[in-house]
């Protein structure tokens, strides 16, 4: 349970006066997102999303906002931030950093992606990874192998013997593959099904770039496939995997070495989310309980990769 | 992703004028709850929670509000609804049914309940079940054995062979135990960890009575124990089970027959939530994706009951 910031009509009018969007017609709160407050805003000029950043700091935000602008300008469907009269993406509203985005006007998250939707998502991610290495800003991955190690040490005392063994052996296994020379660039790092909007077979938008960072591109594909192409019991759906993988490779053909280490990446991506769920489970941040997901899901995904 | 209702200061002032709570000082949105809009409200008279009901209808609400008032007046710590000048709990605000509650001023949901917290919760639930049979209104359980059957038929085509067999056999097993003559009353029916607020060892409040209904009391205890006393891998933590069960029985001693059918109840309660998670997974309601929980968790709980 977190609180969100109330924006009153007068405040919103004052904020909007720094953009050239005509008069405010209406606005409505959006009950989504754990860390930001969001409103749909309608003005004479169109439909927008107003985001107030409740946790991310002003120092971190330019990377994300500039990245979204860069991607939107390079045909990745995602929320395009609006520059204000001084050509900045970021303003203050009600004491919080705030930004305005073009509203994505169609689509919903899908629970059970179809083969066609997986194909389309693979194409979009491949295209993303073609252009993302040229984005000029840099942000390290805060959830990389060093974080894996620290987090494993925190959660190990809480695991049963079988799980503790699995975790220790997977960390040992992954250590052999660190520092590999693989193509890198900006990755989304959290392209789960709830971060993409589909209207039928149309991908309307990719959302939530607030974990984006510079890392191995193939790792991003593995994160995506682990979520989009698994059954609830953790097994990969080979049909969905093949079509997403193939459409991705059409955009960005993999090197022979990338093909070789692909099974390792799937395990690394499962490990990373098993660890963060274990951490959220055993060390919940205040007020975040209702969003905590059971870690068993990613343990099952990891196990099914190891056994396949 | 759902939208919430924006309440402007003038509207809130008008609404509050029907209660005797002094002048409005401040208010703040609460980012919790999937189906209601909630605000913390501070007036000269104290701290309140304003709830706008986005989905529940005006016909259903009096049962829940009267139940909460009844429980609060009988020493169950829960949000106490306020009656307005006409002695009604329910008003309209912004076109939605709305109610005002005394704010529970301490406590948070706990991820990892301690033994003492389990003991305290057992006492509270036992006390609840002592007084709840005397509550004069009646509401059937909409998620009972008939719903199990219909829901199983909807989801069975999506399950793998092992899961389908497990589900069919569990339904067959439970059929033998229907229509048992067990003590009944109002049950919470959803007393998961995120619906209780603890400050250390103090239980500050039980929340979210919108699944409450008339049913078998022992079933409510099983629902509660399945969530409060399991490890993330689905196994029961016998220590937590024993202490919660014992403190419950101190308030409401079980009959010999209740003791006998206890293992059946644990399985029934696991089945009920496995089914609803399967349904939410395969038939998500629009906009609800981000709150969907993986069904595998309750399959594991059910399996661990069967195998114990």
mmCIF file of N, CA and C in Angstrom, chain A residues 1-10 27-40 108-112 158 160 163 193-195 197 207 230-235 278 280-297 299-300, chain B residues 1-10 27-40 108-112 158 160 163 193-195 197 207 230-235 278 280-297 299-300:
data_model
loop_
_atom_site.group_PDB
_atom_site.id
_atom_site.type_symbol
_atom_site.label_atom_id
_atom_site.label_comp_id
_atom_site.label_asym_id
_atom_site.label_seq_id
_atom_site.Cartn_x
_atom_site.Cartn_y
_atom_site.Cartn_z
ATOM 1 N N UNK A 1 0.845 -1.190 0.000
ATOM 2 C CA UNK A 1 0.000 0.000 0.000
ATOM 3 C C UNK A 1 0.875 1.233 0.000
ATOM 4 N N UNK A 2 0.785 1.988 -1.041
ATOM 5 C CA UNK A 2 1.548 3.232 -1.092
ATOM 6 C C UNK A 2 0.546 4.366 -1.300
ATOM 7 N N UNK A 3 0.979 5.565 -0.975
ATOM 8 C CA UNK A 3 0.073 6.683 -1.226
ATOM 9 C C UNK A 3 0.433 7.315 -2.554
ATOM 10 N N UNK A 4 -0.522 7.941 -3.187
ATOM 11 C CA UNK A 4 -0.209 8.649 -4.407
ATOM 12 C C UNK A 4 -0.515 10.124 -4.225
ATOM 13 N N UNK A 5 0.049 10.903 -5.110
ATOM 14 C CA UNK A 5 -0.066 12.348 -4.989
ATOM 15 C C UNK A 5 -1.352 12.828 -5.655
ATOM 16 N N UNK A 6 -2.125 13.598 -4.920
ATOM 17 C CA UNK A 6 -3.326 14.181 -5.487
ATOM 18 C C UNK A 6 -2.951 15.440 -6.246
ATOM 19 N N UNK A 7 -3.381 15.513 -7.498
ATOM 20 C CA UNK A 7 -3.158 16.716 -8.292
ATOM 21 C C UNK A 7 -4.505 17.411 -8.428
ATOM 22 N N UNK A 8 -4.585 18.646 -7.989
ATOM 23 C CA UNK A 8 -5.854 19.365 -8.109
ATOM 24 C C UNK A 8 -5.882 20.117 -9.440
ATOM 25 N N UNK A 9 -7.095 20.421 -9.862
ATOM 26 C CA UNK A 9 -7.308 21.018 -11.181
ATOM 27 C C UNK A 9 -6.463 22.280 -11.401
ATOM 28 N N UNK A 10 -6.397 23.124 -10.385
ATOM 29 C CA UNK A 10 -5.626 24.361 -10.526
ATOM 30 C C UNK A 10 -4.135 24.086 -10.730
ATOM 31 N N UNK A 27 -9.392 14.941 -16.497
ATOM 32 C CA UNK A 27 -8.298 14.050 -16.112
ATOM 33 C C UNK A 27 -8.810 12.996 -15.147
ATOM 34 N N UNK A 28 -8.076 11.905 -15.051
ATOM 35 C CA UNK A 28 -8.540 10.719 -14.327
ATOM 36 C C UNK A 28 -7.323 9.972 -13.777
ATOM 37 N N UNK A 29 -7.416 9.477 -12.554
ATOM 38 C CA UNK A 29 -6.301 8.725 -11.988
ATOM 39 C C UNK A 29 -6.178 7.345 -12.603
ATOM 40 N N UNK A 30 -4.946 6.821 -12.683
ATOM 41 C CA UNK A 30 -4.731 5.458 -13.182
ATOM 42 C C UNK A 30 -4.171 4.624 -12.047
ATOM 43 N N UNK A 31 -4.866 3.546 -11.763
ATOM 44 C CA UNK A 31 -4.468 2.674 -10.665
ATOM 45 C C UNK A 31 -3.497 1.617 -11.183
ATOM 46 N N UNK A 32 -2.312 2.028 -11.537
ATOM 47 C CA UNK A 32 -1.312 1.081 -12.055
ATOM 48 C C UNK A 32 0.048 1.630 -11.685
ATOM 49 N N UNK A 33 1.018 0.744 -11.636
ATOM 50 C CA UNK A 33 2.351 1.215 -11.275
ATOM 51 C C UNK A 33 2.452 1.266 -9.769
ATOM 52 N N UNK A 34 3.545 0.785 -9.268
ATOM 53 C CA UNK A 34 3.715 0.722 -7.828
ATOM 54 C C UNK A 34 4.422 1.963 -7.351
ATOM 55 N N UNK A 35 5.293 2.508 -8.185
ATOM 56 C CA UNK A 35 6.202 3.533 -7.695
ATOM 57 C C UNK A 35 5.890 4.927 -8.229
ATOM 58 N N UNK A 36 4.997 5.043 -9.193
ATOM 59 C CA UNK A 36 4.662 6.351 -9.734
ATOM 60 C C UNK A 36 3.166 6.621 -9.572
ATOM 61 N N UNK A 37 2.812 7.915 -9.592
ATOM 62 C CA UNK A 37 1.408 8.308 -9.681
ATOM 63 C C UNK A 37 1.132 8.695 -11.132
ATOM 64 N N UNK A 38 0.067 8.176 -11.704
ATOM 65 C CA UNK A 38 -0.241 8.443 -13.109
ATOM 66 C C UNK A 38 -1.660 8.954 -13.291
ATOM 67 N N UNK A 39 -1.823 9.888 -14.227
ATOM 68 C CA UNK A 39 -3.145 10.390 -14.597
ATOM 69 C C UNK A 39 -3.283 10.393 -16.117
ATOM 70 N N UNK A 40 -4.466 10.025 -16.594
ATOM 71 C CA UNK A 40 -4.820 10.325 -17.978
ATOM 72 C C UNK A 40 -5.262 11.784 -18.021
ATOM 73 N N UNK A 108 -3.992 -3.511 -24.512
ATOM 74 C CA UNK A 108 -4.008 -3.988 -23.130
ATOM 75 C C UNK A 108 -2.891 -5.000 -22.962
ATOM 76 N N UNK A 109 -2.488 -5.214 -21.741
ATOM 77 C CA UNK A 109 -1.560 -6.303 -21.451
ATOM 78 C C UNK A 109 -2.258 -7.629 -21.757
ATOM 79 N N UNK A 110 -1.505 -8.602 -22.226
ATOM 80 C CA UNK A 110 -2.094 -9.916 -22.501
ATOM 81 C C UNK A 110 -1.554 -10.944 -21.521
ATOM 82 N N UNK A 111 -2.461 -11.791 -21.051
ATOM 83 C CA UNK A 111 -2.084 -12.827 -20.099
ATOM 84 C C UNK A 111 -1.509 -14.028 -20.844
ATOM 85 N N UNK A 112 -2.174 -14.417 -21.916
ATOM 86 C CA UNK A 112 -1.813 -15.597 -22.704
ATOM 87 C C UNK A 112 -1.458 -15.151 -24.104
ATOM 88 N N UNK A 158 17.035 -18.625 4.446
ATOM 89 C CA UNK A 158 15.594 -18.868 4.509
ATOM 90 C C UNK A 158 15.144 -20.043 3.641
ATOM 91 N N UNK A 160 14.881 -23.905 1.899
ATOM 92 C CA UNK A 160 15.036 -25.298 2.290
ATOM 93 C C UNK A 160 16.266 -25.881 1.580
ATOM 94 N N UNK A 163 16.349 -26.079 -2.284
ATOM 95 C CA UNK A 163 16.423 -24.766 -2.931
ATOM 96 C C UNK A 163 17.793 -24.125 -2.729
ATOM 97 N N UNK A 193 5.029 -9.496 -19.715
ATOM 98 C CA UNK A 193 3.755 -9.294 -20.425
ATOM 99 C C UNK A 193 2.995 -8.061 -19.954
ATOM 100 N N UNK A 194 3.154 -7.705 -18.689
ATOM 101 C CA UNK A 194 2.398 -6.526 -18.232
ATOM 102 C C UNK A 194 3.032 -5.220 -18.681
ATOM 103 N N UNK A 195 4.164 -5.295 -19.374
ATOM 104 C CA UNK A 195 4.787 -4.081 -19.882
ATOM 105 C C UNK A 195 4.651 -3.918 -21.389
ATOM 106 N N UNK A 197 1.479 -3.471 -24.502
ATOM 107 C CA UNK A 197 0.049 -3.336 -24.793
ATOM 108 C C UNK A 197 -0.235 -3.829 -26.203
ATOM 109 N N UNK A 207 6.116 -0.492 -22.316
ATOM 110 C CA UNK A 207 6.059 0.432 -21.192
ATOM 111 C C UNK A 207 7.180 0.169 -20.198
ATOM 112 N N UNK A 230 6.400 -19.175 -21.372
ATOM 113 C CA UNK A 230 6.342 -20.296 -20.433
ATOM 114 C C UNK A 230 4.889 -20.588 -20.055
ATOM 115 N N UNK A 231 4.644 -21.841 -19.755
ATOM 116 C CA UNK A 231 3.376 -22.240 -19.157
ATOM 117 C C UNK A 231 3.419 -21.865 -17.672
ATOM 118 N N UNK A 232 2.240 -21.769 -17.032
ATOM 119 C CA UNK A 232 2.264 -21.427 -15.600
ATOM 120 C C UNK A 232 3.075 -22.411 -14.758
ATOM 121 N N UNK A 233 3.275 -23.644 -15.249
ATOM 122 C CA UNK A 233 4.048 -24.599 -14.449
ATOM 123 C C UNK A 233 5.560 -24.470 -14.676
ATOM 124 N N UNK A 234 5.999 -23.488 -15.466
ATOM 125 C CA UNK A 234 7.424 -23.239 -15.606
ATOM 126 C C UNK A 234 8.053 -23.819 -16.871
ATOM 127 N N UNK A 235 7.337 -24.724 -17.571
ATOM 128 C CA UNK A 235 7.912 -25.301 -18.789
ATOM 129 C C UNK A 235 7.860 -24.284 -19.916
ATOM 130 N N UNK A 278 12.743 -13.728 -4.349
ATOM 131 C CA UNK A 278 13.106 -14.204 -3.010
ATOM 132 C C UNK A 278 13.386 -13.008 -2.098
ATOM 133 N N UNK A 280 12.259 -9.888 -2.388
ATOM 134 C CA UNK A 280 11.013 -9.177 -2.084
ATOM 135 C C UNK A 280 10.170 -9.954 -1.080
ATOM 136 N N UNK A 281 10.291 -11.283 -1.149
ATOM 137 C CA UNK A 281 9.490 -12.129 -0.269
ATOM 138 C C UNK A 281 9.997 -12.080 1.162
ATOM 139 N N UNK A 282 11.300 -12.231 1.315
ATOM 140 C CA UNK A 282 11.861 -12.333 2.663
ATOM 141 C C UNK A 282 12.244 -10.977 3.247
ATOM 142 N N UNK A 283 12.427 -9.988 2.387
ATOM 143 C CA UNK A 283 12.759 -8.649 2.871
ATOM 144 C C UNK A 283 11.845 -7.628 2.211
ATOM 145 N N UNK A 284 10.551 -7.736 2.443
ATOM 146 C CA UNK A 284 9.635 -6.821 1.753
ATOM 147 C C UNK A 284 9.918 -5.391 2.181
ATOM 148 N N UNK A 285 9.834 -4.491 1.215
ATOM 149 C CA UNK A 285 9.920 -3.075 1.559
ATOM 150 C C UNK A 285 8.580 -2.658 2.133
ATOM 151 N N UNK A 286 8.574 -1.709 3.062
ATOM 152 C CA UNK A 286 7.309 -1.333 3.712
ATOM 153 C C UNK A 286 6.246 -1.000 2.676
ATOM 154 N N UNK A 287 5.072 -1.529 2.864
ATOM 155 C CA UNK A 287 3.946 -1.156 2.026
ATOM 156 C C UNK A 287 3.893 -1.855 0.688
ATOM 157 N N UNK A 288 4.847 -2.741 0.413
ATOM 158 C CA UNK A 288 4.853 -3.334 -0.927
ATOM 159 C C UNK A 288 4.274 -4.738 -0.958
ATOM 160 N N UNK A 289 3.793 -5.218 0.171
ATOM 161 C CA UNK A 289 3.384 -6.611 0.240
ATOM 162 C C UNK A 289 2.408 -7.030 -0.837
ATOM 163 N N UNK A 290 1.409 -6.205 -1.097
ATOM 164 C CA UNK A 290 0.360 -6.659 -2.013
ATOM 165 C C UNK A 290 0.877 -6.873 -3.434
ATOM 166 N N UNK A 291 2.077 -6.413 -3.727
ATOM 167 C CA UNK A 291 2.603 -6.629 -5.064
ATOM 168 C C UNK A 291 3.655 -7.738 -5.101
ATOM 169 N N UNK A 292 3.920 -8.352 -3.973
ATOM 170 C CA UNK A 292 4.946 -9.379 -3.918
ATOM 171 C C UNK A 292 4.478 -10.639 -4.629
ATOM 172 N N UNK A 293 5.355 -11.159 -5.482
ATOM 173 C CA UNK A 293 5.007 -12.375 -6.217
ATOM 174 C C UNK A 293 5.764 -13.553 -5.637
ATOM 175 N N UNK A 294 5.107 -14.702 -5.613
ATOM 176 C CA UNK A 294 5.737 -15.890 -5.048
ATOM 177 C C UNK A 294 6.971 -16.288 -5.868
ATOM 178 N N UNK A 295 8.103 -16.500 -5.182
ATOM 179 C CA UNK A 295 9.324 -16.838 -5.929
ATOM 180 C C UNK A 295 9.272 -18.205 -6.603
ATOM 181 N N UNK A 296 8.354 -19.072 -6.191
ATOM 182 C CA UNK A 296 8.344 -20.452 -6.686
ATOM 183 C C UNK A 296 8.228 -20.506 -8.212
ATOM 184 N N UNK A 297 7.572 -19.498 -8.792
ATOM 185 C CA UNK A 297 7.400 -19.466 -10.244
ATOM 186 C C UNK A 297 8.745 -19.484 -10.974
ATOM 187 N N UNK A 299 11.690 -20.311 -9.647
ATOM 188 C CA UNK A 299 12.425 -21.541 -9.331
ATOM 189 C C UNK A 299 12.043 -22.623 -10.338
ATOM 190 N N UNK A 300 10.734 -22.710 -10.639
ATOM 191 C CA UNK A 300 10.261 -23.718 -11.592
ATOM 192 C C UNK A 300 10.811 -23.454 -12.998
ATOM 193 N N UNK B 1 -4.512 -2.620 -14.904
ATOM 194 C CA UNK B 1 -4.583 -1.167 -14.861
ATOM 195 C C UNK B 1 -6.037 -0.727 -14.834
ATOM 196 N N UNK B 2 -6.419 -0.153 -13.749
ATOM 197 C CA UNK B 2 -7.780 0.369 -13.657
ATOM 198 C C UNK B 2 -7.694 1.861 -13.379
ATOM 199 N N UNK B 3 -8.766 2.564 -13.667
ATOM 200 C CA UNK B 3 -8.730 3.992 -13.350
ATOM 201 C C UNK B 3 -9.389 4.203 -11.999
ATOM 202 N N UNK B 4 -9.006 5.248 -11.323
ATOM 203 C CA UNK B 4 -9.664 5.558 -10.064
ATOM 204 C C UNK B 4 -10.331 6.918 -10.163
ATOM 205 N N UNK B 5 -11.236 7.141 -9.240
ATOM 206 C CA UNK B 5 -12.039 8.353 -9.278
ATOM 207 C C UNK B 5 -11.300 9.485 -8.575
ATOM 208 N N UNK B 6 -11.182 10.597 -9.260
ATOM 209 C CA UNK B 6 -10.566 11.766 -8.646
ATOM 210 C C UNK B 6 -11.622 12.498 -7.823
ATOM 211 N N UNK B 7 -11.305 12.756 -6.576
ATOM 212 C CA UNK B 7 -12.194 13.535 -5.720
ATOM 213 C C UNK B 7 -11.549 14.900 -5.524
ATOM 214 N N UNK B 8 -12.254 15.941 -5.917
ATOM 215 C CA UNK B 8 -11.688 17.275 -5.743
ATOM 216 C C UNK B 8 -12.097 17.828 -4.372
ATOM 217 N N UNK B 9 -11.304 18.778 -3.922
ATOM 218 C CA UNK B 9 -11.473 19.305 -2.572
ATOM 219 C C UNK B 9 -12.907 19.780 -2.292
ATOM 220 N N UNK B 10 -13.515 20.470 -3.280
ATOM 221 C CA UNK B 10 -14.882 20.981 -3.088
ATOM 222 C C UNK B 10 -15.877 19.843 -2.913
ATOM 223 N N UNK B 27 -6.010 15.579 2.474
ATOM 224 C CA UNK B 27 -6.331 14.228 2.024
ATOM 225 C C UNK B 27 -5.301 13.758 1.013
ATOM 226 N N UNK B 28 -5.231 12.444 0.839
ATOM 227 C CA UNK B 28 -4.155 11.826 0.071
ATOM 228 C C UNK B 28 -4.665 10.511 -0.519
ATOM 229 N N UNK B 29 -4.318 10.235 -1.779
ATOM 230 C CA UNK B 29 -4.766 8.988 -2.398
ATOM 231 C C UNK B 29 -4.004 7.798 -1.856
ATOM 232 N N UNK B 30 -4.652 6.628 -1.814
ATOM 233 C CA UNK B 30 -3.987 5.397 -1.383
ATOM 234 C C UNK B 30 -3.942 4.455 -2.572
ATOM 235 N N UNK B 31 -2.741 4.033 -2.909
ATOM 236 C CA UNK B 31 -2.553 3.152 -4.045
ATOM 237 C C UNK B 31 -2.644 1.701 -3.574
ATOM 238 N N UNK B 32 -3.837 1.274 -3.226
ATOM 239 C CA UNK B 32 -4.033 -0.098 -2.761
ATOM 240 C C UNK B 32 -5.442 -0.498 -3.117
ATOM 241 N N UNK B 33 -5.677 -1.777 -3.221
ATOM 242 C CA UNK B 33 -7.016 -2.207 -3.583
ATOM 243 C C UNK B 33 -7.162 -2.152 -5.080
ATOM 244 N N UNK B 34 -7.737 -3.186 -5.628
ATOM 245 C CA UNK B 34 -7.863 -3.283 -7.070
ATOM 246 C C UNK B 34 -9.201 -2.708 -7.496
ATOM 247 N N UNK B 35 -10.206 -2.846 -6.637
ATOM 248 C CA UNK B 35 -11.562 -2.562 -7.091
ATOM 249 C C UNK B 35 -12.156 -1.306 -6.478
ATOM 250 N N UNK B 36 -11.489 -0.713 -5.501
ATOM 251 C CA UNK B 36 -12.015 0.501 -4.891
ATOM 252 C C UNK B 36 -10.999 1.641 -5.012
ATOM 253 N N UNK B 37 -11.517 2.872 -4.926
ATOM 254 C CA UNK B 37 -10.646 4.044 -4.798
ATOM 255 C C UNK B 37 -10.637 4.452 -3.333
ATOM 256 N N UNK B 38 -9.461 4.681 -2.776
ATOM 257 C CA UNK B 38 -9.356 5.005 -1.355
ATOM 258 C C UNK B 38 -8.541 6.268 -1.115
ATOM 259 N N UNK B 39 -8.968 7.048 -0.139
ATOM 260 C CA UNK B 39 -8.220 8.236 0.267
ATOM 261 C C UNK B 39 -8.087 8.256 1.789
ATOM 262 N N UNK B 40 -6.908 8.669 2.253
ATOM 263 C CA UNK B 40 -6.781 9.068 3.656
ATOM 264 C C UNK B 40 -7.324 10.487 3.780
ATOM 265 N N UNK B 108 1.152 -2.672 9.474
ATOM 266 C CA UNK B 108 1.425 -2.984 8.081
ATOM 267 C C UNK B 108 1.163 -4.456 7.859
ATOM 268 N N UNK B 109 0.956 -4.805 6.599
ATOM 269 C CA UNK B 109 0.871 -6.216 6.250
ATOM 270 C C UNK B 109 2.240 -6.858 6.495
ATOM 271 N N UNK B 110 2.262 -8.111 6.918
ATOM 272 C CA UNK B 110 3.534 -8.806 7.132
ATOM 273 C C UNK B 110 3.708 -9.906 6.098
ATOM 274 N N UNK B 111 4.933 -10.004 5.595
ATOM 275 C CA UNK B 111 5.243 -11.007 4.576
ATOM 276 C C UNK B 111 5.528 -12.335 5.261
ATOM 277 N N UNK B 112 6.338 -12.276 6.324
ATOM 278 C CA UNK B 112 6.786 -13.469 7.043
ATOM 279 C C UNK B 112 6.269 -13.393 8.458
ATOM 280 N N UNK B 158 -6.853 -26.089 -20.444
ATOM 281 C CA UNK B 158 -5.563 -25.393 -20.512
ATOM 282 C C UNK B 158 -4.471 -26.079 -19.700
ATOM 283 N N UNK B 160 -1.877 -29.065 -18.162
ATOM 284 C CA UNK B 160 -1.148 -30.249 -18.614
ATOM 285 C C UNK B 160 -1.756 -31.489 -17.944
ATOM 286 N N UNK B 163 -1.622 -31.881 -14.099
ATOM 287 C CA UNK B 163 -2.462 -30.917 -13.388
ATOM 288 C C UNK B 163 -3.947 -31.238 -13.570
ATOM 289 N N UNK B 193 -2.419 -12.689 4.288
ATOM 290 C CA UNK B 193 -1.521 -11.783 5.014
ATOM 291 C C UNK B 193 -1.685 -10.321 4.614
ATOM 292 N N UNK B 194 -2.063 -10.084 3.363
ATOM 293 C CA UNK B 194 -2.187 -8.678 2.973
ATOM 294 C C UNK B 194 -3.477 -8.053 3.485
ATOM 295 N N UNK B 195 -4.306 -8.822 4.160
ATOM 296 C CA UNK B 195 -5.529 -8.269 4.724
ATOM 297 C C UNK B 195 -5.487 -8.127 6.238
ATOM 298 N N UNK B 197 -3.180 -5.984 9.387
ATOM 299 C CA UNK B 197 -2.126 -5.015 9.712
ATOM 300 C C UNK B 197 -1.575 -5.299 11.101
ATOM 301 N N UNK B 207 -8.712 -6.361 7.332
ATOM 302 C CA UNK B 207 -9.258 -5.550 6.243
ATOM 303 C C UNK B 207 -10.011 -6.403 5.222
ATOM 304 N N UNK B 230 2.433 -21.264 5.423
ATOM 305 C CA UNK B 230 3.151 -22.060 4.435
ATOM 306 C C UNK B 230 4.461 -21.385 4.078
ATOM 307 N N UNK B 231 5.423 -22.218 3.691
ATOM 308 C CA UNK B 231 6.653 -21.719 3.090
ATOM 309 C C UNK B 231 6.353 -21.394 1.625
ATOM 310 N N UNK B 232 7.210 -20.557 1.005
ATOM 311 C CA UNK B 232 6.967 -20.235 -0.408
ATOM 312 C C UNK B 232 6.906 -21.478 -1.308
ATOM 313 N N UNK B 233 7.507 -22.597 -0.880
ATOM 314 C CA UNK B 233 7.466 -23.786 -1.731
ATOM 315 C C UNK B 233 6.207 -24.627 -1.514
ATOM 316 N N UNK B 234 5.273 -24.158 -0.698
ATOM 317 C CA UNK B 234 3.995 -24.839 -0.547
ATOM 318 C C UNK B 234 3.879 -25.736 0.678
ATOM 319 N N UNK B 235 5.008 -26.037 1.324
ATOM 320 C CA UNK B 235 4.926 -26.890 2.509
ATOM 321 C C UNK B 235 4.387 -26.105 3.694
ATOM 322 N N UNK B 278 -6.268 -20.024 -11.370
ATOM 323 C CA UNK B 278 -6.287 -20.554 -12.739
ATOM 324 C C UNK B 278 -7.249 -19.739 -13.595
ATOM 325 N N UNK B 280 -8.268 -16.594 -13.139
ATOM 326 C CA UNK B 280 -7.726 -15.252 -13.398
ATOM 327 C C UNK B 280 -6.593 -15.304 -14.418
ATOM 328 N N UNK B 281 -5.874 -16.433 -14.427
ATOM 329 C CA UNK B 281 -4.735 -16.565 -15.333
ATOM 330 C C UNK B 281 -5.204 -16.775 -16.767
ATOM 331 N N UNK B 282 -6.154 -17.684 -16.942
ATOM 332 C CA UNK B 282 -6.560 -18.042 -18.305
ATOM 333 C C UNK B 282 -7.700 -17.177 -18.826
ATOM 334 N N UNK B 283 -8.423 -16.545 -17.925
ATOM 335 C CA UNK B 283 -9.524 -15.664 -18.337
ATOM 336 C C UNK B 283 -9.402 -14.330 -17.601
ATOM 337 N N UNK B 284 -8.308 -13.620 -17.859
ATOM 338 C CA UNK B 284 -8.128 -12.368 -17.105
ATOM 339 C C UNK B 284 -9.225 -11.380 -17.451
ATOM 340 N N UNK B 285 -9.687 -10.661 -16.448
ATOM 341 C CA UNK B 285 -10.615 -9.574 -16.719
ATOM 342 C C UNK B 285 -9.816 -8.400 -17.256
ATOM 343 N N UNK B 286 -10.412 -7.614 -18.135
ATOM 344 C CA UNK B 286 -9.654 -6.526 -18.750
ATOM 345 C C UNK B 286 -8.997 -5.643 -17.687
ATOM 346 N N UNK B 287 -7.752 -5.341 -17.898
ATOM 347 C CA UNK B 287 -7.068 -4.393 -17.016
ATOM 348 C C UNK B 287 -6.563 -4.992 -15.725
ATOM 349 N N UNK B 288 -6.774 -6.277 -15.492
ATOM 350 C CA UNK B 288 -6.391 -6.843 -14.193
ATOM 351 C C UNK B 288 -5.073 -7.584 -14.226
ATOM 352 N N UNK B 289 -4.416 -7.613 -15.356
ATOM 353 C CA UNK B 289 -3.246 -8.458 -15.504
ATOM 354 C C UNK B 289 -2.187 -8.254 -14.427
ATOM 355 N N UNK B 290 -1.916 -7.003 -14.109
ATOM 356 C CA UNK B 290 -0.796 -6.768 -13.202
ATOM 357 C C UNK B 290 -1.044 -7.320 -11.797
ATOM 358 N N UNK B 291 -2.266 -7.697 -11.516
ATOM 359 C CA UNK B 291 -2.532 -8.253 -10.188
ATOM 360 C C UNK B 291 -2.694 -9.771 -10.212
ATOM 361 N N UNK B 292 -2.538 -10.372 -11.398
ATOM 362 C CA UNK B 292 -2.740 -11.806 -11.510
ATOM 363 C C UNK B 292 -1.592 -12.558 -10.856
ATOM 364 N N UNK B 293 -1.945 -13.543 -10.034
ATOM 365 C CA UNK B 293 -0.921 -14.316 -9.347
ATOM 366 C C UNK B 293 -0.809 -15.685 -9.999
ATOM 367 N N UNK B 294 0.408 -16.193 -10.065
ATOM 368 C CA UNK B 294 0.620 -17.484 -10.690
ATOM 369 C C UNK B 294 -0.095 -18.587 -9.908
ATOM 370 N N UNK B 295 -0.870 -19.411 -10.625
ATOM 371 C CA UNK B 295 -1.617 -20.466 -9.922
ATOM 372 C C UNK B 295 -0.735 -21.554 -9.330
ATOM 373 N N UNK B 296 0.502 -21.661 -9.780
ATOM 374 C CA UNK B 296 1.350 -22.772 -9.351
ATOM 375 C C UNK B 296 1.515 -22.806 -7.824
ATOM 376 N N UNK B 297 1.450 -21.653 -7.189
ATOM 377 C CA UNK B 297 1.601 -21.576 -5.737
ATOM 378 C C UNK B 297 0.558 -22.447 -5.023
ATOM 379 N N UNK B 299 -1.298 -24.853 -6.407
ATOM 380 C CA UNK B 299 -1.137 -26.257 -6.797
ATOM 381 C C UNK B 299 -0.143 -26.909 -5.840
ATOM 382 N N UNK B 300 0.937 -26.196 -5.524
ATOM 383 C CA UNK B 300 1.950 -26.736 -4.613
ATOM 384 C C UNK B 300 1.381 -26.931 -3.200
#
